[in-house]
Amino acid sequence: MTTQPPPQWRIAVDRACKRSGICTAQAPRYFTVDALLRTRPVAELVDPDSELIEVVEACPAEAISVTDQSTGRPVAPNEE
């Protein structure tokens, strides 16, 4: 029997980022600012966390996306 690896999410920040700082202030364990003052994920793959979804939904530029690593399906932002 093969065991499934634990689910992981992939975080991406696209060029639409307006550098509002909401994500880095609310979730510094997930987001940081690089030397060129661009927001970047601290780690590309993370364990599922409802806090991350809240921060993604709060992004004023809708520049952050989270997908399920195993399926490729979007987790956030909610498309509704």
PDB file of N, CA, C and O in Angstrom:
ATOM      1  N   MET A   1       0.845  -1.176   0.000  1.00  0.00           N
ATOM      2  CA  MET A   1       0.000   0.000   0.000  1.00  0.00           C
ATOM      3  C   MET A   1       0.895   1.246   0.000  1.00  0.00           C
ATOM      4  O   MET A   1       1.837   1.349   0.761  1.00  0.00           O
ATOM      5  N   THR A   2       0.557   2.189  -0.853  1.00  0.00           N
ATOM      6  CA  THR A   2       1.299   3.438  -0.950  1.00  0.00           C
ATOM      7  C   THR A   2       0.610   4.500  -0.112  1.00  0.00           C
ATOM      8  O   THR A   2      -0.603   4.674  -0.191  1.00  0.00           O
ATOM      9  N   THR A   3       1.384   5.195   0.684  1.00  0.00           N
ATOM     10  CA  THR A   3       0.804   6.282   1.477  1.00  0.00           C
ATOM     11  C   THR A   3       0.896   7.583   0.702  1.00  0.00           C
ATOM     12  O   THR A   3       1.883   7.832   0.006  1.00  0.00           O
ATOM     13  N   GLN A   4      -0.130   8.372   0.825  1.00  0.00           N
ATOM     14  CA  GLN A   4      -0.175   9.676   0.164  1.00  0.00           C
ATOM     15  C   GLN A   4       0.630  10.680   0.975  1.00  0.00           C
ATOM     16  O   GLN A   4       0.538  10.695   2.194  1.00  0.00           O
ATOM     17  N   PRO A   5       1.412  11.535   0.312  1.00  0.00           N
ATOM     18  CA  PRO A   5       2.084  12.602   1.057  1.00  0.00           C
ATOM     19  C   PRO A   5       1.040  13.589   1.578  1.00  0.00           C
ATOM     20  O   PRO A   5      -0.043  13.700   1.009  1.00  0.00           O
ATOM     21  N   PRO A   6       1.352  14.283   2.657  1.00  0.00           N
ATOM     22  CA  PRO A   6       0.382  15.265   3.164  1.00  0.00           C
ATOM     23  C   PRO A   6       0.128  16.341   2.112  1.00  0.00           C
ATOM     24  O   PRO A   6       1.016  16.658   1.315  1.00  0.00           O
ATOM     25  N   PRO A   7      -1.083  16.887   2.080  1.00  0.00           N
ATOM     26  CA  PRO A   7      -1.382  17.925   1.083  1.00  0.00           C
ATOM     27  C   PRO A   7      -0.515  19.164   1.311  1.00  0.00           C
ATOM     28  O   PRO A   7      -0.185  19.504   2.439  1.00  0.00           O
ATOM     29  N   GLN A   8      -0.148  19.779   0.202  1.00  0.00           N
ATOM     30  CA  GLN A   8       0.587  21.035   0.283  1.00  0.00           C
ATOM     31  C   GLN A   8      -0.002  22.003  -0.725  1.00  0.00           C
ATOM     32  O   GLN A   8      -0.561  21.608  -1.745  1.00  0.00           O
ATOM     33  N   TRP A   9       0.154  23.281  -0.402  1.00  0.00           N
ATOM     34  CA  TRP A   9      -0.310  24.344  -1.277  1.00  0.00           C
ATOM     35  C   TRP A   9       0.871  25.093  -1.845  1.00  0.00           C
ATOM     36  O   TRP A   9       1.892  25.269  -1.187  1.00  0.00           O
ATOM     37  N   ARG A  10       0.715  25.553  -3.086  1.00  0.00           N
ATOM     38  CA  ARG A  10       1.736  26.371  -3.757  1.00  0.00           C
ATOM     39  C   ARG A  10       1.272  27.826  -3.734  1.00  0.00           C
ATOM     40  O   ARG A  10       0.168  28.141  -4.163  1.00  0.00           O
ATOM     41  N   ILE A  11       2.150  28.714  -3.244  1.00  0.00           N
ATOM     42  CA  ILE A  11       1.847  30.150  -3.181  1.00  0.00           C
ATOM     43  C   ILE A  11       2.549  30.849  -4.335  1.00  0.00           C
ATOM     44  O   ILE A  11       3.727  30.590  -4.601  1.00  0.00           O
ATOM     45  N   ALA A  12       1.845  31.760  -4.994  1.00  0.00           N
ATOM     46  CA  ALA A  12       2.449  32.576  -6.057  1.00  0.00           C
ATOM     47  C   ALA A  12       1.992  34.025  -5.889  1.00  0.00           C
ATOM     48  O   ALA A  12       0.843  34.285  -5.532  1.00  0.00           O
ATOM     49  N   VAL A  13       2.911  34.946  -6.136  1.00  0.00           N
ATOM     50  CA  VAL A  13       2.599  36.381  -6.135  1.00  0.00           C
ATOM     51  C   VAL A  13       2.938  36.882  -7.530  1.00  0.00           C
ATOM     52  O   VAL A  13       4.068  36.749  -7.979  1.00  0.00           O
ATOM     53  N   ASP A  14       1.952  37.449  -8.226  1.00  0.00           N
ATOM     54  CA  ASP A  14       2.218  37.892  -9.601  1.00  0.00           C
ATOM     55  C   ASP A  14       2.556  39.376  -9.674  1.00  0.00           C
ATOM     56  O   ASP A  14       2.572  40.079  -8.669  1.00  0.00           O
ATOM     57  N   ARG A  15       2.806  39.836 -10.874  1.00  0.00           N
ATOM     58  CA  ARG A  15       3.252  41.220 -11.101  1.00  0.00           C
ATOM     59  C   ARG A  15       2.193  42.264 -10.782  1.00  0.00           C
ATOM     60  O   ARG A  15       2.498  43.451 -10.725  1.00  0.00           O
ATOM     61  N   ALA A  16       0.969  41.840 -10.577  1.00  0.00           N
ATOM     62  CA  ALA A  16      -0.099  42.793 -10.233  1.00  0.00           C
ATOM     63  C   ALA A  16       0.066  43.346  -8.820  1.00  0.00           C
ATOM     64  O   ALA A  16      -0.615  44.289  -8.439  1.00  0.00           O
ATOM     65  N   CYS A  17       0.997  42.775  -8.056  1.00  0.00           N
ATOM     66  CA  CYS A  17       1.215  43.200  -6.669  1.00  0.00           C
ATOM     67  C   CYS A  17       1.472  44.708  -6.610  1.00  0.00           C
ATOM     68  O   CYS A  17       2.311  45.243  -7.328  1.00  0.00           O
ATOM     69  N   LYS A  18       0.736  45.377  -5.707  1.00  0.00           N
ATOM     70  CA  LYS A  18       0.862  46.835  -5.529  1.00  0.00           C
ATOM     71  C   LYS A  18       1.694  47.184  -4.299  1.00  0.00           C
ATOM     72  O   LYS A  18       1.793  48.342  -3.913  1.00  0.00           O
ATOM     73  N   ARG A  19       2.246  46.161  -3.649  1.00  0.00           N
ATOM     74  CA  ARG A  19       3.104  46.344  -2.465  1.00  0.00           C
ATOM     75  C   ARG A  19       2.385  47.060  -1.333  1.00  0.00           C
ATOM     76  O   ARG A  19       2.941  47.929  -0.677  1.00  0.00           O
ATOM     77  N   SER A  20       1.148  46.675  -1.089  1.00  0.00           N
ATOM     78  CA  SER A  20       0.388  47.291   0.003  1.00  0.00           C
ATOM     79  C   SER A  20       0.931  46.866   1.364  1.00  0.00           C
ATOM     80  O   SER A  20       0.732  47.574   2.349  1.00  0.00           O
ATOM     81  N   GLY A  21       1.561  45.715   1.434  1.00  0.00           N
ATOM     82  CA  GLY A  21       2.125  45.232   2.679  1.00  0.00           C
ATOM     83  C   GLY A  21       1.152  44.469   3.557  1.00  0.00           C
ATOM     84  O   GLY A  21       1.515  44.020   4.644  1.00  0.00           O
ATOM     85  N   ILE A  22      -0.076  44.310   3.110  1.00  0.00           N
ATOM     86  CA  ILE A  22      -1.062  43.596   3.914  1.00  0.00           C
ATOM     87  C   ILE A  22      -0.604  42.165   4.177  1.00  0.00           C
ATOM     88  O   ILE A  22      -0.642  41.689   5.310  1.00  0.00           O
ATOM     89  N   CYS A  23      -0.127  41.486   3.165  1.00  0.00           N
ATOM     90  CA  CYS A  23       0.256  40.082   3.340  1.00  0.00           C
ATOM     91  C   CYS A  23       1.471  39.942   4.256  1.00  0.00           C
ATOM     92  O   CYS A  23       1.488  39.066   5.125  1.00  0.00           O
ATOM     93  N   THR A  24       2.462  40.792   4.077  1.00  0.00           N
ATOM     94  CA  THR A  24       3.657  40.676   4.918  1.00  0.00           C
ATOM     95  C   THR A  24       3.369  41.070   6.360  1.00  0.00           C
ATOM     96  O   THR A  24       3.967  40.517   7.281  1.00  0.00           O
ATOM     97  N   ALA A  25       2.440  41.989   6.578  1.00  0.00           N
ATOM     98  CA  ALA A  25       2.085  42.389   7.943  1.00  0.00           C
ATOM     99  C   ALA A  25       1.219  41.336   8.635  1.00  0.00           C
ATOM    100  O   ALA A  25       1.417  41.038   9.806  1.00  0.00           O
ATOM    101  N   GLN A  26       0.271  40.759   7.894  1.00  0.00           N
ATOM    102  CA  GLN A  26      -0.661  39.811   8.497  1.00  0.00           C
ATOM    103  C   GLN A  26      -0.121  38.390   8.544  1.00  0.00           C
ATOM    104  O   GLN A  26      -0.562  37.603   9.380  1.00  0.00           O
ATOM    105  N   ALA A  27       0.780  38.048   7.649  1.00  0.00           N
ATOM    106  CA  ALA A  27       1.263  36.667   7.589  1.00  0.00           C
ATOM    107  C   ALA A  27       2.759  36.630   7.245  1.00  0.00           C
ATOM    108  O   ALA A  27       3.152  36.123   6.194  1.00  0.00           O
ATOM    109  N   PRO A  28       3.609  37.159   8.132  1.00  0.00           N
ATOM    110  CA  PRO A  28       5.042  37.188   7.836  1.00  0.00           C
ATOM    111  C   PRO A  28       5.687  35.811   7.721  1.00  0.00           C
ATOM    112  O   PRO A  28       6.751  35.688   7.127  1.00  0.00           O
ATOM    113  N   ARG A  29       5.021  34.789   8.237  1.00  0.00           N
ATOM    114  CA  ARG A  29       5.599  33.443   8.058  1.00  0.00           C
ATOM    115  C   ARG A  29       5.396  32.935   6.638  1.00  0.00           C
ATOM    116  O   ARG A  29       6.024  31.976   6.219  1.00  0.00           O
ATOM    117  N   TYR A  30       4.509  33.584   5.874  1.00  0.00           N
ATOM    118  CA  TYR A  30       4.267  33.186   4.488  1.00  0.00           C
ATOM    119  C   TYR A  30       4.830  34.164   3.454  1.00  0.00           C
ATOM    120  O   TYR A  30       5.102  33.771   2.319  1.00  0.00           O
ATOM    121  N   PHE A  31       4.970  35.444   3.812  1.00  0.00           N
ATOM    122  CA  PHE A  31       5.380  36.457   2.838  1.00  0.00           C
ATOM    123  C   PHE A  31       6.520  37.311   3.362  1.00  0.00           C
ATOM    124  O   PHE A  31       6.586  37.623   4.545  1.00  0.00           O
ATOM    125  N   THR A  32       7.385  37.720   2.437  1.00  0.00           N
ATOM    126  CA  THR A  32       8.510  38.584   2.765  1.00  0.00           C
ATOM    127  C   THR A  32       8.704  39.571   1.616  1.00  0.00           C
ATOM    128  O   THR A  32       8.087  39.436   0.561  1.00  0.00           O
ATOM    129  N   VAL A  33       9.566  40.544   1.836  1.00  0.00           N
ATOM    130  CA  VAL A  33       9.906  41.520   0.796  1.00  0.00           C
ATOM    131  C   VAL A  33      11.362  41.285   0.427  1.00  0.00           C
ATOM    132  O   VAL A  33      12.227  41.211   1.303  1.00  0.00           O
ATOM    133  N   ASP A  34      11.642  41.164  -0.876  1.00  0.00           N
ATOM    134  CA  ASP A  34      13.009  40.894  -1.307  1.00  0.00           C
ATOM    135  C   ASP A  34      13.815  42.185  -1.454  1.00  0.00           C
ATOM    136  O   ASP A  34      13.316  43.286  -1.178  1.00  0.00           O
ATOM    137  N   ALA A  35      15.048  42.070  -1.894  1.00  0.00           N
ATOM    138  CA  ALA A  35      15.953  43.217  -2.010  1.00  0.00           C
ATOM    139  C   ALA A  35      15.453  44.259  -3.005  1.00  0.00           C
ATOM    140  O   ALA A  35      15.812  45.436  -2.908  1.00  0.00           O
ATOM    141  N   LEU A  36      14.623  43.847  -3.953  1.00  0.00           N
ATOM    142  CA  LEU A  36      14.060  44.777  -4.937  1.00  0.00           C
ATOM    143  C   LEU A  36      12.686  45.296  -4.518  1.00  0.00           C
ATOM    144  O   LEU A  36      11.957  45.864  -5.326  1.00  0.00           O
ATOM    145  N   LEU A  37      12.350  45.071  -3.237  1.00  0.00           N
ATOM    146  CA  LEU A  37      11.085  45.517  -2.642  1.00  0.00           C
ATOM    147  C   LEU A  37       9.859  44.857  -3.266  1.00  0.00           C
ATOM    148  O   LEU A  37       8.773  45.437  -3.312  1.00  0.00           O
ATOM    149  N   ARG A  38      10.024  43.619  -3.745  1.00  0.00           N
ATOM    150  CA  ARG A  38       8.905  42.838  -4.275  1.00  0.00           C
ATOM    151  C   ARG A  38       8.454  41.845  -3.215  1.00  0.00           C
ATOM    152  O   ARG A  38       9.283  41.261  -2.516  1.00  0.00           O
ATOM    153  N   THR A  39       7.175  41.654  -3.112  1.00  0.00           N
ATOM    154  CA  THR A  39       6.641  40.660  -2.186  1.00  0.00           C
ATOM    155  C   THR A  39       6.846  39.277  -2.773  1.00  0.00           C
ATOM    156  O   THR A  39       6.575  39.050  -3.958  1.00  0.00           O
ATOM    157  N   ARG A  40       7.329  38.376  -1.926  1.00  0.00           N
ATOM    158  CA  ARG A  40       7.608  37.001  -2.344  1.00  0.00           C
ATOM    159  C   ARG A  40       7.123  36.037  -1.261  1.00  0.00           C
ATOM    160  O   ARG A  40       7.130  36.382  -0.087  1.00  0.00           O
ATOM    161  N   PRO A  41       6.765  34.817  -1.655  1.00  0.00           N
ATOM    162  CA  PRO A  41       6.467  33.817  -0.634  1.00  0.00           C
ATOM    163  C   PRO A  41       7.754  33.425   0.100  1.00  0.00           C
ATOM    164  O   PRO A  41       8.821  33.366  -0.514  1.00  0.00           O
ATOM    165  N   VAL A  42       7.647  33.197   1.394  1.00  0.00           N
ATOM    166  CA  VAL A  42       8.801  32.721   2.156  1.00  0.00           C
ATOM    167  C   VAL A  42       9.180  31.327   1.658  1.00  0.00           C
ATOM    168  O   VAL A  42      10.356  31.014   1.490  1.00  0.00           O
ATOM    169  N   ALA A  43       8.168  30.498   1.406  1.00  0.00           N
ATOM    170  CA  ALA A  43       8.365  29.163   0.847  1.00  0.00           C
ATOM    171  C   ALA A  43       7.318  28.958  -0.236  1.00  0.00           C
ATOM    172  O   ALA A  43       6.173  29.390  -0.089  1.00  0.00           O
ATOM    173  N   GLU A  44       7.699  28.312  -1.309  1.00  0.00           N
ATOM    174  CA  GLU A  44       6.760  28.094  -2.405  1.00  0.00           C
ATOM    175  C   GLU A  44       5.670  27.101  -2.019  1.00  0.00           C
ATOM    176  O   GLU A  44       4.513  27.248  -2.393  1.00  0.00           O
ATOM    177  N   LEU A  45       6.032  26.071  -1.262  1.00  0.00           N
ATOM    178  CA  LEU A  45       5.074  25.061  -0.827  1.00  0.00           C
ATOM    179  C   LEU A  45       4.869  25.152   0.676  1.00  0.00           C
ATOM    180  O   LEU A  45       5.839  25.262   1.431  1.00  0.00           O
ATOM    181  N   VAL A  46       3.600  25.122   1.087  1.00  0.00           N
ATOM    182  CA  VAL A  46       3.257  25.227   2.512  1.00  0.00           C
ATOM    183  C   VAL A  46       2.144  24.241   2.845  1.00  0.00           C
ATOM    184  O   VAL A  46       1.429  23.766   1.966  1.00  0.00           O
ATOM    185  N   ASP A  47       1.998  23.980   4.136  1.00  0.00           N
ATOM    186  CA  ASP A  47       0.878  23.167   4.597  1.00  0.00           C
ATOM    187  C   ASP A  47      -0.398  23.997   4.527  1.00  0.00           C
ATOM    188  O   ASP A  47      -0.358  25.222   4.703  1.00  0.00           O
ATOM    189  N   PRO A  48      -1.535  23.369   4.284  1.00  0.00           N
ATOM    190  CA  PRO A  48      -2.804  24.104   4.253  1.00  0.00           C
ATOM    191  C   PRO A  48      -3.039  24.874   5.553  1.00  0.00           C
ATOM    192  O   PRO A  48      -2.728  24.385   6.638  1.00  0.00           O
ATOM    193  N   ASP A  49      -3.561  26.099   5.412  1.00  0.00           N
ATOM    194  CA  ASP A  49      -3.785  26.963   6.571  1.00  0.00           C
ATOM    195  C   ASP A  49      -4.861  27.989   6.225  1.00  0.00           C
ATOM    196  O   ASP A  49      -4.732  28.724   5.233  1.00  0.00           O
ATOM    197  N   SER A  50      -5.907  28.066   7.044  1.00  0.00           N
ATOM    198  CA  SER A  50      -6.995  29.020   6.783  1.00  0.00           C
ATOM    199  C   SER A  50      -6.512  30.463   6.882  1.00  0.00           C
ATOM    200  O   SER A  50      -7.056  31.353   6.214  1.00  0.00           O
ATOM    201  N   GLU A  51      -5.489  30.723   7.692  1.00  0.00           N
ATOM    202  CA  GLU A  51      -4.930  32.082   7.796  1.00  0.00           C
ATOM    203  C   GLU A  51      -4.418  32.552   6.427  1.00  0.00           C
ATOM    204  O   GLU A  51      -4.615  33.709   6.043  1.00  0.00           O
ATOM    205  N   LEU A  52      -3.793  31.673   5.695  1.00  0.00           N
ATOM    206  CA  LEU A  52      -3.272  32.015   4.372  1.00  0.00           C
ATOM    207  C   LEU A  52      -4.408  32.405   3.430  1.00  0.00           C
ATOM    208  O   LEU A  52      -4.299  33.389   2.698  1.00  0.00           O
ATOM    209  N   ILE A  53      -5.494  31.681   3.471  1.00  0.00           N
ATOM    210  CA  ILE A  53      -6.639  32.014   2.606  1.00  0.00           C
ATOM    211  C   ILE A  53      -7.176  33.396   2.942  1.00  0.00           C
ATOM    212  O   ILE A  53      -7.479  34.189   2.042  1.00  0.00           O
ATOM    213  N   GLU A  54      -7.268  33.726   4.215  1.00  0.00           N
ATOM    214  CA  GLU A  54      -7.746  35.045   4.627  1.00  0.00           C
ATOM    215  C   GLU A  54      -6.855  36.155   4.074  1.00  0.00           C
ATOM    216  O   GLU A  54      -7.347  37.183   3.609  1.00  0.00           O
ATOM    217  N   VAL A  55      -5.560  35.960   4.116  1.00  0.00           N
ATOM    218  CA  VAL A  55      -4.619  36.967   3.611  1.00  0.00           C
ATOM    219  C   VAL A  55      -4.731  37.091   2.091  1.00  0.00           C
ATOM    220  O   VAL A  55      -4.734  38.199   1.552  1.00  0.00           O
ATOM    221  N   VAL A  56      -4.858  35.972   1.402  1.00  0.00           N
ATOM    222  CA  VAL A  56      -5.024  36.004  -0.053  1.00  0.00           C
ATOM    223  C   VAL A  56      -6.292  36.769  -0.417  1.00  0.00           C
ATOM    224  O   VAL A  56      -6.285  37.619  -1.311  1.00  0.00           O
ATOM    225  N   GLU A  57      -7.369  36.503   0.278  1.00  0.00           N
ATOM    226  CA  GLU A  57      -8.636  37.184  -0.003  1.00  0.00           C
ATOM    227  C   GLU A  57      -8.564  38.675   0.318  1.00  0.00           C
ATOM    228  O   GLU A  57      -9.300  39.474  -0.260  1.00  0.00           O
ATOM    229  N   ALA A  58      -7.666  39.082   1.224  1.00  0.00           N
ATOM    230  CA  ALA A  58      -7.530  40.494   1.604  1.00  0.00           C
ATOM    231  C   ALA A  58      -6.631  41.287   0.665  1.00  0.00           C
ATOM    232  O   ALA A  58      -6.600  42.520   0.734  1.00  0.00           O
ATOM    233  N   CYS A  59      -5.929  40.630  -0.232  1.00  0.00           N
ATOM    234  CA  CYS A  59      -5.005  41.329  -1.134  1.00  0.00           C
ATOM    235  C   CYS A  59      -5.776  42.290  -2.039  1.00  0.00           C
ATOM    236  O   CYS A  59      -6.605  41.859  -2.846  1.00  0.00           O
ATOM    237  N   PRO A  60      -5.513  43.604  -1.945  1.00  0.00           N
ATOM    238  CA  PRO A  60      -6.275  44.565  -2.749  1.00  0.00           C
ATOM    239  C   PRO A  60      -6.001  44.460  -4.247  1.00  0.00           C
ATOM    240  O   PRO A  60      -6.839  44.847  -5.048  1.00  0.00           O
ATOM    241  N   ALA A  61      -4.857  43.923  -4.612  1.00  0.00           N
ATOM    242  CA  ALA A  61      -4.511  43.794  -6.030  1.00  0.00           C
ATOM    243  C   ALA A  61      -4.862  42.420  -6.599  1.00  0.00           C
ATOM    244  O   ALA A  61      -4.678  42.180  -7.784  1.00  0.00           O
ATOM    245  N   GLU A  62      -5.362  41.521  -5.738  1.00  0.00           N
ATOM    246  CA  GLU A  62      -5.659  40.145  -6.147  1.00  0.00           C
ATOM    247  C   GLU A  62      -4.443  39.516  -6.819  1.00  0.00           C
ATOM    248  O   GLU A  62      -4.548  38.824  -7.828  1.00  0.00           O
ATOM    249  N   ALA A  63      -3.262  39.764  -6.245  1.00  0.00           N
ATOM    250  CA  ALA A  63      -2.004  39.328  -6.839  1.00  0.00           C
ATOM    251  C   ALA A  63      -1.476  38.009  -6.288  1.00  0.00           C
ATOM    252  O   ALA A  63      -0.482  37.498  -6.771  1.00  0.00           O
ATOM    253  N   ILE A  64      -2.136  37.466  -5.281  1.00  0.00           N
ATOM    254  CA  ILE A  64      -1.672  36.232  -4.662  1.00  0.00           C
ATOM    255  C   ILE A  64      -2.605  35.092  -5.052  1.00  0.00           C
ATOM    256  O   ILE A  64      -3.829  35.244  -5.030  1.00  0.00           O
ATOM    257  N   SER A  65      -2.013  33.965  -5.402  1.00  0.00           N
ATOM    258  CA  SER A  65      -2.821  32.779  -5.671  1.00  0.00           C
ATOM    259  C   SER A  65      -2.244  31.600  -4.904  1.00  0.00           C
ATOM    260  O   SER A  65      -1.047  31.527  -4.646  1.00  0.00           O
ATOM    261  N   VAL A  66      -3.130  30.703  -4.538  1.00  0.00           N
ATOM    262  CA  VAL A  66      -2.746  29.476  -3.853  1.00  0.00           C
ATOM    263  C   VAL A  66      -3.407  28.324  -4.597  1.00  0.00           C
ATOM    264  O   VAL A  66      -4.613  28.358  -4.871  1.00  0.00           O
ATOM    265  N   THR A  67      -2.609  27.327  -4.945  1.00  0.00           N
ATOM    266  CA  THR A  67      -3.133  26.150  -5.622  1.00  0.00           C
ATOM    267  C   THR A  67      -2.745  24.896  -4.851  1.00  0.00           C
ATOM    268  O   THR A  67      -1.736  24.871  -4.142  1.00  0.00           O
ATOM    269  N   ASP A  68      -3.551  23.869  -5.010  1.00  0.00           N
ATOM    270  CA  ASP A  68      -3.255  22.578  -4.406  1.00  0.00           C
ATOM    271  C   ASP A  68      -2.130  21.944  -5.216  1.00  0.00           C
ATOM    272  O   ASP A  68      -2.259  21.764  -6.428  1.00  0.00           O
ATOM    273  N   GLN A  69      -1.032  21.629  -4.569  1.00  0.00           N
ATOM    274  CA  GLN A  69       0.144  21.094  -5.258  1.00  0.00           C
ATOM    275  C   GLN A  69      -0.167  19.778  -5.970  1.00  0.00           C
ATOM    276  O   GLN A  69       0.313  19.544  -7.072  1.00  0.00           O
ATOM    277  N   SER A  70      -0.959  18.924  -5.370  1.00  0.00           N
ATOM    278  CA  SER A  70      -1.194  17.604  -5.954  1.00  0.00           C
ATOM    279  C   SER A  70      -2.187  17.614  -7.109  1.00  0.00           C
ATOM    280  O   SER A  70      -2.077  16.804  -8.026  1.00  0.00           O
ATOM    281  N   THR A  71      -3.147  18.543  -7.092  1.00  0.00           N
ATOM    282  CA  THR A  71      -4.175  18.559  -8.133  1.00  0.00           C
ATOM    283  C   THR A  71      -4.039  19.725  -9.110  1.00  0.00           C
ATOM    284  O   THR A  71      -4.602  19.683 -10.197  1.00  0.00           O
ATOM    285  N   GLY A  72      -3.343  20.782  -8.680  1.00  0.00           N
ATOM    286  CA  GLY A  72      -3.244  21.978  -9.506  1.00  0.00           C
ATOM    287  C   GLY A  72      -4.482  22.861  -9.436  1.00  0.00           C
ATOM    288  O   GLY A  72      -4.550  23.898 -10.096  1.00  0.00           O
ATOM    289  N   ARG A  73      -5.455  22.477  -8.636  1.00  0.00           N
ATOM    290  CA  ARG A  73      -6.689  23.254  -8.530  1.00  0.00           C
ATOM    291  C   ARG A  73      -6.493  24.482  -7.653  1.00  0.00           C
ATOM    292  O   ARG A  73      -5.813  24.418  -6.631  1.00  0.00           O
ATOM    293  N   PRO A  74      -7.136  25.592  -8.004  1.00  0.00           N
ATOM    294  CA  PRO A  74      -7.050  26.795  -7.189  1.00  0.00           C
ATOM    295  C   PRO A  74      -7.674  26.583  -5.812  1.00  0.00           C
ATOM    296  O   PRO A  74      -8.730  25.975  -5.688  1.00  0.00           O
ATOM    297  N   VAL A  75      -7.007  27.094  -4.786  1.00  0.00           N
ATOM    298  CA  VAL A  75      -7.524  27.084  -3.418  1.00  0.00           C
ATOM    299  C   VAL A  75      -8.033  28.483  -3.080  1.00  0.00           C
ATOM    300  O   VAL A  75      -9.081  28.637  -2.490  1.00  0.00           O
ATOM    301  N   ALA A  76      -7.264  29.490  -3.468  1.00  0.00           N
ATOM    302  CA  ALA A  76      -7.617  30.892  -3.214  1.00  0.00           C
ATOM    303  C   ALA A  76      -6.913  31.745  -4.250  1.00  0.00           C
ATOM    304  O   ALA A  76      -5.854  31.377  -4.730  1.00  0.00           O
ATOM    305  N   PRO A  77      -7.444  32.857  -4.674  1.00  0.00           N
ATOM    306  CA  PRO A  77      -8.672  33.468  -4.169  1.00  0.00           C
ATOM    307  C   PRO A  77      -9.900  32.723  -4.645  1.00  0.00           C
ATOM    308  O   PRO A  77      -9.881  32.045  -5.674  1.00  0.00           O
ATOM    309  N   ASN A  78     -10.969  32.906  -3.901  1.00  0.00           N
ATOM    310  CA  ASN A  78     -12.242  32.316  -4.234  1.00  0.00           C
ATOM    311  C   ASN A  78     -12.782  33.041  -5.456  1.00  0.00           C
ATOM    312  O   ASN A  78     -12.877  34.269  -5.467  1.00  0.00           O
ATOM    313  N   GLU A  79     -13.135  32.323  -6.466  1.00  0.00           N
ATOM    314  CA  GLU A  79     -13.581  32.918  -7.736  1.00  0.00           C
ATOM    315  C   GLU A  79     -15.024  33.414  -7.711  1.00  0.00           C
ATOM    316  O   GLU A  79     -15.502  33.952  -8.682  1.00  0.00           O
ATOM    317  N   GLU A  80     -15.730  33.198  -6.628  1.00  0.00           N
ATOM    318  CA  GLU A  80     -17.156  33.574  -6.591  1.00  0.00           C
ATOM    319  C   GLU A  80     -17.361  35.046  -6.580  1.00  0.00           C
ATOM    320  O   GLU A  80     -16.734  35.850  -6.084  1.00  0.00           O
TER     321      GLU A  80
END
